[in-house]
CSV table of C-alpha atoms in Angstrom, one decimal:
chain,number,residue,atom,x,y,z
A,1,MET,CA,-40.8,21.1,17.3
A,2,SER,CA,-44.5,21.1,18.3
A,3,PHE,CA,-45.7,23.6,20.8
A,4,GLY,CA,-49.1,21.9,21.4
A,5,ASP,CA,-52.5,23.5,21.4
A,6,PRO,CA,-52.1,27.3,21.4
A,7,ASN,CA,-55.5,27.5,23.4
A,8,ASN,CA,-54.1,25.3,26.2
A,9,PRO,CA,-52.7,27.6,28.9
A,10,TYR,CA,-50.6,24.7,30.3
A,11,GLY,CA,-49.1,23.9,26.9
A,12,GLN,CA,-45.7,25.0,25.7
A,13,GLN,CA,-46.0,28.4,24.1
A,14,PRO,CA,-43.8,29.7,21.2
A,15,PRO,CA,-41.0,32.1,22.1
A,16,GLN,CA,-42.2,35.7,22.4
A,17,GLY,CA,-39.2,37.1,20.5
A,18,GLN,CA,-39.9,35.2,17.2
A,19,PRO,CA,-42.4,36.7,14.7
A,20,GLY,CA,-45.3,34.7,13.6
A,21,TYR,CA,-44.6,32.5,10.6
A,22,GLY,CA,-46.0,33.8,7.3
A,23,TYR,CA,-46.4,37.4,8.4
A,24,PRO,CA,-44.0,40.3,7.6
A,25,GLN,CA,-42.1,41.7,10.6
A,26,GLN,CA,-43.4,45.1,11.6
A,27,ALA,CA,-41.0,48.0,12.4
A,28,PRO,CA,-41.1,49.5,15.9
A,29,GLN,CA,-43.4,52.3,16.4
A,30,GLY,CA,-42.1,55.7,15.3
A,31,VAL,CA,-39.5,54.1,12.9
A,32,PRO,CA,-40.2,54.5,9.2
A,33,PRO,CA,-40.1,51.4,7.0
A,34,GLN,CA,-36.7,50.6,5.7
A,35,GLY,CA,-37.6,48.3,2.9
A,36,GLY,CA,-38.1,50.9,0.2
A,37,TYR,CA,-35.7,53.1,-1.6
A,38,ALA,CA,-37.9,56.2,-2.1
A,39,TYR,CA,-35.6,58.6,-0.3
A,40,PRO,CA,-36.5,62.3,-0.7
A,41,GLN,CA,-34.8,64.0,-3.6
A,42,GLN,CA,-32.4,66.8,-2.9
A,43,GLN,CA,-33.7,70.2,-3.8
A,44,ALA,CA,-32.0,72.4,-6.4
A,45,PRO,CA,-31.2,76.0,-5.7
A,46,ALA,CA,-34.1,78.5,-5.9
A,47,GLY,CA,-34.9,79.5,-9.5
A,48,TYR,CA,-33.0,76.5,-11.0
A,49,PRO,CA,-34.2,73.2,-12.3
A,50,ALA,CA,-33.8,70.1,-10.2
A,51,TYR,CA,-30.7,67.8,-10.4
A,52,PRO,CA,-31.0,64.6,-12.5
A,53,ALA,CA,-32.0,61.9,-9.9
A,54,ALA,CA,-31.1,58.2,-9.7
A,55,PRO,CA,-33.8,55.6,-9.0
A,56,GLY,CA,-33.3,56.0,-5.2
A,57,GLY,CA,-33.9,59.8,-5.4
A,58,TYR,CA,-30.3,60.8,-5.0
A,59,PRO,CA,-28.6,63.0,-7.7
A,60,VAL,CA,-26.7,60.9,-10.3
A,61,PRO,CA,-23.0,61.0,-9.4
A,62,GLY,CA,-21.1,63.1,-12.0
A,63,ALA,CA,-24.4,64.5,-13.6
A,64,GLN,CA,-24.0,67.9,-15.1
A,65,MET,CA,-26.5,70.6,-14.3
A,66,PRO,CA,-27.7,72.3,-17.5
A,67,ALA,CA,-26.6,75.9,-17.7
A,68,PRO,CA,-29.3,78.6,-17.6
A,69,GLY,CA,-30.1,80.5,-20.8
A,70,GLY,CA,-28.6,83.7,-19.5
A,71,VAL,CA,-25.2,82.0,-18.9
A,72,LYS,CA,-25.2,80.4,-22.3
A,73,ALA,CA,-26.0,83.7,-24.0
A,74,ALA,CA,-23.3,85.5,-22.0
A,75,ARG,CA,-20.8,82.8,-23.0
A,76,ALA,CA,-21.6,83.3,-26.7
A,77,ILE,CA,-21.4,87.1,-26.4
A,78,LEU,CA,-18.0,86.8,-24.7
A,79,PHE,CA,-16.7,84.7,-27.5
A,80,ILE,CA,-18.0,87.1,-30.1
A,81,LEU,CA,-16.6,90.2,-28.3
A,82,GLY,CA,-13.2,88.5,-27.9
A,83,GLY,CA,-13.1,87.4,-31.5
A,84,LEU,CA,-13.9,90.9,-32.7
A,85,GLN,CA,-11.3,92.4,-30.5
A,86,ALA,CA,-8.7,90.0,-31.7
A,87,LEU,CA,-9.6,90.7,-35.3
A,88,GLY,CA,-9.3,94.4,-34.6
A,89,GLY,CA,-5.9,93.9,-33.1
A,90,VAL,CA,-4.8,92.1,-36.2
A,91,PHE,CA,-6.0,94.9,-38.5
A,92,LEU,CA,-4.1,97.4,-36.3
A,93,LEU,CA,-0.9,95.3,-36.7
A,94,LEU,CA,-1.3,95.2,-40.5
A,95,GLY,CA,-2.2,98.9,-40.6
A,96,GLY,CA,0.9,99.8,-38.6
A,97,ALA,CA,3.2,97.7,-40.9
A,98,PHE,CA,1.6,99.2,-44.0
A,99,PHE,CA,1.9,102.7,-42.6
A,100,ALA,CA,5.5,102.3,-41.7
A,101,SER,CA,6.4,100.8,-45.1
A,102,MET,CA,4.6,103.5,-47.0
A,103,PHE,CA,6.9,106.2,-45.6
A,104,ALA,CA,10.0,104.0,-45.5
A,105,ASP,CA,11.1,104.9,-49.0
A,106,SER,CA,10.4,108.6,-48.6
A,107,THR,CA,13.3,110.9,-49.3
A,108,ASN,CA,12.2,113.2,-46.5
A,109,SER,CA,13.8,111.9,-43.4
A,110,SER,CA,11.3,113.7,-41.1
A,111,ALA,CA,8.4,112.1,-42.9
A,112,SER,CA,10.1,108.7,-42.8
A,113,ASP,CA,10.7,109.0,-39.0
A,114,ALA,CA,7.1,110.1,-38.4
A,115,GLY,CA,5.8,107.2,-40.4
A,116,ALA,CA,7.9,104.8,-38.5
A,117,VAL,CA,6.7,106.2,-35.2
A,118,ALA,CA,3.1,106.1,-36.2
A,119,GLY,CA,3.4,102.6,-37.5
A,120,GLY,CA,5.1,101.5,-34.2
A,121,VAL,CA,2.2,103.0,-32.3
A,122,PHE,CA,-0.3,101.1,-34.4
A,123,VAL,CA,1.6,97.9,-33.8
A,124,VAL,CA,1.8,98.4,-30.0
A,125,VAL,CA,-1.9,99.2,-29.8
A,126,GLY,CA,-2.7,96.1,-31.9
A,127,ILE,CA,-0.7,93.9,-29.6
A,128,LEU,CA,-2.4,95.3,-26.5
A,129,VAL,CA,-5.9,94.8,-28.1
A,130,ILE,CA,-5.0,91.2,-29.0
A,131,ALA,CA,-3.8,90.5,-25.4
A,132,PHE,CA,-7.0,92.1,-24.0
A,133,SER,CA,-9.1,89.9,-26.3
A,134,LEU,CA,-7.8,86.8,-24.5
A,135,TRP,CA,-9.8,87.9,-21.4
A,136,PRO,CA,-13.3,87.3,-22.7
A,137,ILE,CA,-12.2,84.3,-24.8
A,138,LEU,CA,-10.7,82.4,-21.8
A,139,THR,CA,-13.6,83.4,-19.6
A,140,ALA,CA,-16.1,82.1,-22.1
A,141,ALA,CA,-14.1,78.9,-22.5
A,142,LYS,CA,-14.2,78.1,-18.7
A,143,LEU,CA,-17.7,79.5,-18.0
A,144,LEU,CA,-19.7,76.3,-18.1
A,145,LYS,CA,-17.2,74.4,-15.9
A,146,GLY,CA,-16.0,77.2,-13.7
A,147,ARG,CA,-17.0,78.4,-10.4
A,148,GLY,CA,-17.7,81.9,-8.9
A,149,GLY,CA,-14.4,83.3,-9.9
A,150,VAL,CA,-15.1,82.8,-13.6
A,151,ARG,CA,-18.6,84.4,-13.2
A,152,VAL,CA,-17.0,87.5,-11.5
A,153,SER,CA,-14.5,87.7,-14.4
A,154,GLY,CA,-17.3,87.8,-16.9
A,155,ILE,CA,-19.3,90.4,-14.9
A,156,VAL,CA,-16.2,92.6,-14.6
A,157,PHE,CA,-15.5,92.4,-18.3
A,158,GLY,CA,-19.1,93.2,-19.1
A,159,ALA,CA,-18.9,96.2,-16.8
A,160,LEU,CA,-15.8,97.5,-18.5
A,161,GLN,CA,-17.2,96.8,-22.0
A,162,SER,CA,-20.3,98.8,-21.1
A,163,LEU,CA,-18.3,101.7,-19.6
A,164,PHE,CA,-16.1,102.2,-22.6
A,165,ALA,CA,-19.0,101.7,-25.0
A,166,GLY,CA,-21.0,104.3,-23.1
A,167,ILE,CA,-18.1,106.8,-23.3
A,168,SER,CA,-17.9,106.1,-27.0
A,169,VAL,CA,-21.7,106.7,-27.4
A,170,LEU,CA,-21.5,110.0,-25.7
A,171,GLY,CA,-18.5,111.0,-27.8
A,172,ASN,CA,-20.2,110.1,-31.0
A,173,LEU,CA,-23.3,112.0,-30.0
A,174,ALA,CA,-21.3,115.1,-29.3
A,175,ALA,CA,-19.6,114.8,-32.7
A,176,LEU,CA,-22.9,114.4,-34.4
A,177,SER,CA,-24.1,117.7,-32.9
A,178,SER,CA,-21.6,119.6,-35.0
A,179,ALA,CA,-22.7,120.6,-38.5
A,180,ASP,CA,-19.7,119.2,-40.3
A,181,ALA,CA,-19.7,115.8,-38.7
A,182,PRO,CA,-18.6,113.1,-41.2
A,183,PRO,CA,-20.9,110.2,-42.1
A,184,ALA,CA,-18.5,107.7,-40.4
A,185,ILE,CA,-19.6,109.1,-37.0
A,186,VAL,CA,-23.1,107.5,-37.6
A,187,VAL,CA,-21.5,104.1,-38.2
A,188,SER,CA,-19.3,104.5,-35.2
A,189,LEU,CA,-22.3,105.4,-33.0
A,190,LEU,CA,-24.2,102.3,-34.2
A,191,PHE,CA,-21.2,100.1,-33.3
A,192,ALA,CA,-20.9,101.8,-29.9
A,193,VAL,CA,-24.6,101.2,-29.1
A,194,VAL,CA,-24.4,97.6,-30.1
A,195,SER,CA,-21.2,97.2,-28.0
A,196,LEU,CA,-23.0,98.8,-25.0
A,197,GLY,CA,-26.0,96.5,-25.4
A,198,LEU,CA,-23.8,93.4,-25.5
A,199,GLY,CA,-21.9,94.4,-22.4
A,200,VAL,CA,-25.1,95.0,-20.4
A,201,TRP,CA,-26.4,91.6,-21.7
A,202,VAL,CA,-23.3,89.8,-20.3
A,203,ILE,CA,-23.8,91.5,-16.9
A,204,VAL,CA,-27.5,90.6,-16.7
A,205,GLY,CA,-26.9,87.0,-17.9
A,206,LEU,CA,-24.3,86.3,-15.2
A,207,ALA,CA,-25.6,88.4,-12.3
A,208,ASN,CA,-29.1,86.9,-11.9
A,209,SER,CA,-30.2,84.4,-9.3
A,210,ALA,CA,-30.3,81.5,-11.8
A,211,ALA,CA,-26.7,82.0,-12.7
A,212,ALA,CA,-25.8,82.3,-9.0
A,213,GLY,CA,-27.4,78.9,-8.3
A,214,TYR,CA,-25.6,77.4,-11.3
A,215,PHE,CA,-22.1,78.5,-10.2
A,216,GLN,CA,-22.8,77.3,-6.6
A,217,ARG,CA,-23.7,73.8,-7.8
A,218,PRO,CA,-22.1,70.9,-5.9
A,219,GLN,CA,-19.1,69.1,-7.3
A,220,TYR,CA,-19.2,65.3,-7.5
């Protein structure tokens, strides 16, 4: 259809609602352009690296946030402490069985009974130690995929570890103050100091702001 000369005021004019041919249609004033896909990227929690983003700026569905270094270190320490405690429990079980068998063939009935009781105590303590070792092992196993409850579990374990290790350090220092202290006290003191340091490390690794942001990450 021809609309005639556009300079002729008496000629038929093109409809006002149609855009001019060959020119892109402009968006209304105050409305941002909708043709692009550069949406703003979501911000990660403070002190934590940004989420992996898709081409449109949105986080990739199902993308996993990398765990902070403190969380990874705490996880490794929890595995180590749990493994050492389980190993100690096994040694207690074997020691109790050996202790009981050593006095089993004794002709002295009182000595045999005492050996059986002592062996039973070692066995019970060994079972308790092995059961307690499951706490740090299971916490470490769920740490990278868990939420705030797993983080609290690790912090509580680190606090208890530090408490008992601190008591052991004080006890060994008191034993060393005596003149006839055996050399094994020095070895026990070193183990207590290392155990105290590992417990504090777990607390620091899980209680900082980066760890808090990681455990508050969104789920997809």
